[in-house]
PDB file of C-alpha atoms in Angstrom:
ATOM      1  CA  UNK A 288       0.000   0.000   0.000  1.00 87.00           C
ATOM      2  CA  UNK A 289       1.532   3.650  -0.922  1.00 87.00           C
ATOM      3  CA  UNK A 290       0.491   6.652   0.795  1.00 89.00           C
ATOM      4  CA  UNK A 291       1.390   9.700   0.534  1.00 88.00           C
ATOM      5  CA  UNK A 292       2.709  11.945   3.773  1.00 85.00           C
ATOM      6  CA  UNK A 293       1.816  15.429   3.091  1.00 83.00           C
ATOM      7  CA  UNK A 294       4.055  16.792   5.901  1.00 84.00           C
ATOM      8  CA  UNK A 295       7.170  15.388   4.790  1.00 82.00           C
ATOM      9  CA  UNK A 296       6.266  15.216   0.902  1.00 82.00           C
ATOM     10  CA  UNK A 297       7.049  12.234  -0.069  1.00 82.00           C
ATOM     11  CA  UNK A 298       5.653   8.600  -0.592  1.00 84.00           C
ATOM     12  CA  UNK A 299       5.979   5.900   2.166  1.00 83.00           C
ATOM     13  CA  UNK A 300       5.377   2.195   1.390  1.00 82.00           C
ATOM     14  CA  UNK A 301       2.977   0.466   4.097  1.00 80.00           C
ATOM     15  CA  UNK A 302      -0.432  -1.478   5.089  1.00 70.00           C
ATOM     16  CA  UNK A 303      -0.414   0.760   8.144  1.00 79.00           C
ATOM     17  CA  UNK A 304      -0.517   4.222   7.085  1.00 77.00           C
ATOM     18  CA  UNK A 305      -3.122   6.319   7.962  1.00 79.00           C
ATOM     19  CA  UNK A 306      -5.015   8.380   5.152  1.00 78.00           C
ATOM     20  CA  UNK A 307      -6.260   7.703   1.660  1.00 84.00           C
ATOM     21  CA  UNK A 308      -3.893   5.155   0.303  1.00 88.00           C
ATOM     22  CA  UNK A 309      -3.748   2.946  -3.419  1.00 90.00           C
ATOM     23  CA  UNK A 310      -2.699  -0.487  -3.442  1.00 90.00           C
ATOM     24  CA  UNK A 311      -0.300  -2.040  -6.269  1.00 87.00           C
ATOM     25  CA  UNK A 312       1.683  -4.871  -7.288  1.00 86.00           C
ATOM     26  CA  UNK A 313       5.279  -5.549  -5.940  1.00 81.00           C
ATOM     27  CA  UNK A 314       6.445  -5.325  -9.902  1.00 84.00           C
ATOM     28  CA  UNK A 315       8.712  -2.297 -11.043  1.00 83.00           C
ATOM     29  CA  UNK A 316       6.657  -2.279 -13.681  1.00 87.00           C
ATOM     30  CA  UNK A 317       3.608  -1.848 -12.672  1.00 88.00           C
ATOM     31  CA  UNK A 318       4.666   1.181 -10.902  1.00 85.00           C
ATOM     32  CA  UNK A 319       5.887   2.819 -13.476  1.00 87.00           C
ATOM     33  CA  UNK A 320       2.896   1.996 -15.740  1.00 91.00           C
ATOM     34  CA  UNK A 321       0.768   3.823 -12.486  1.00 89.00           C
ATOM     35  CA  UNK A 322       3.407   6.728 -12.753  1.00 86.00           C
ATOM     36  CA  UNK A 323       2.883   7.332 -16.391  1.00 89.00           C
ATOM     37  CA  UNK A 324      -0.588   6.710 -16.643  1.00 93.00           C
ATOM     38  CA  UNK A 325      -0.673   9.508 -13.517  1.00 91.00           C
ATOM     39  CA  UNK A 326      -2.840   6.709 -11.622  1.00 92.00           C
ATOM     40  CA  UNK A 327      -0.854   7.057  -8.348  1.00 89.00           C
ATOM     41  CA  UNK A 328      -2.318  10.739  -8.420  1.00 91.00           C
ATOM     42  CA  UNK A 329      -5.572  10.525  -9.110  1.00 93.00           C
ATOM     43  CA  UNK A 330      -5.941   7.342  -6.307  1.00 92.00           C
ATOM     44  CA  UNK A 331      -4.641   9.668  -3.748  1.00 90.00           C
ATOM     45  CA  UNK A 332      -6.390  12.827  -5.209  1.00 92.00           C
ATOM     46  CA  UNK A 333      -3.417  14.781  -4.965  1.00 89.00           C
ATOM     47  CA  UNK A 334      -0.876  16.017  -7.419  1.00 89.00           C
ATOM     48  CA  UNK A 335       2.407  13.778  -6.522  1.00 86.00           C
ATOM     49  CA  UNK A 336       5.703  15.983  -7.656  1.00 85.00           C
ATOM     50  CA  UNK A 337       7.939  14.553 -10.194  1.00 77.00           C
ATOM     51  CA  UNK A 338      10.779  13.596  -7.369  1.00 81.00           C
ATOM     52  CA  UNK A 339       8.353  11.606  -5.365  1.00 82.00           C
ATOM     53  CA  UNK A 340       9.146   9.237  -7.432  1.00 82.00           C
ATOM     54  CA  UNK A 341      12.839   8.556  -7.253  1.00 82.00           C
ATOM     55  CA  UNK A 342      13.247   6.897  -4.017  1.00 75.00           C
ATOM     56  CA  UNK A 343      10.662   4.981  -4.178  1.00 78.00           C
ATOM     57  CA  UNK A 344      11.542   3.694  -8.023  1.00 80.00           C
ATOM     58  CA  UNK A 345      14.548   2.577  -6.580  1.00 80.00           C
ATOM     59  CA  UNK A 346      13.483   0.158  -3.061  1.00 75.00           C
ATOM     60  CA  UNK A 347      10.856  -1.087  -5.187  1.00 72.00           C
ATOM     61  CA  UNK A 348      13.382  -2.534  -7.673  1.00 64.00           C
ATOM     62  CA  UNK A 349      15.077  -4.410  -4.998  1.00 60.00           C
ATOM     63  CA  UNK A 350      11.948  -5.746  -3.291  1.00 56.00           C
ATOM     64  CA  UNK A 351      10.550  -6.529  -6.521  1.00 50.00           C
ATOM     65  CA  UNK A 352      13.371  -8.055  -8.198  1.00 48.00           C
ATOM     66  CA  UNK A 353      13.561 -10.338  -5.170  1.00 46.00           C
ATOM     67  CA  UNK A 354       9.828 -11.172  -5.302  1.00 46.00           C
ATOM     68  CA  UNK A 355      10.197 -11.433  -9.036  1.00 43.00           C
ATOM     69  CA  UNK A 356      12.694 -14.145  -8.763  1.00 42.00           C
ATOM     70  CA  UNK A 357      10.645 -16.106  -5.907  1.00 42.00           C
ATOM     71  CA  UNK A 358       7.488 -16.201  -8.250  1.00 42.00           C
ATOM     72  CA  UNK A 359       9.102 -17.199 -11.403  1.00 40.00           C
TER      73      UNK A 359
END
């Protein structure tokens, strides 16, 4: 589950954040198909800056490399 944390600007990666929240696969992909389709935005109905992206583009290739490999 992603959420996005108004106070520090940026978005955190957990079931047990508080707030409206959007749910997605553990694939790379997928999250950059949300990106570009701007779906990440419109779930949390907010406009997400370009940057919020980075970090979390880059932990979600490691965890989803490694779930990658364990599922295929």
């Amino acid at each position: 589950r992603l959420a996005w944390d108004s106070v520090k600007q940026q978005l955190l990666l957990g079931s047990k954040l508080g707030g409206r929240g959007a749910y997605l696969c553990r694939q790379q992909s997928c999250l950059v198909q949300a990106i570009e389709r701007n779906a990440l935005s419109r779930a949390l109905r907010t406009a997400l800056p370009e940057g919020a992206f980075v970090d979390l583009l880059r932990s979600w290739s490691v965890k989803g490399d490694a779930s990658s490999a364990e599922n295929g």
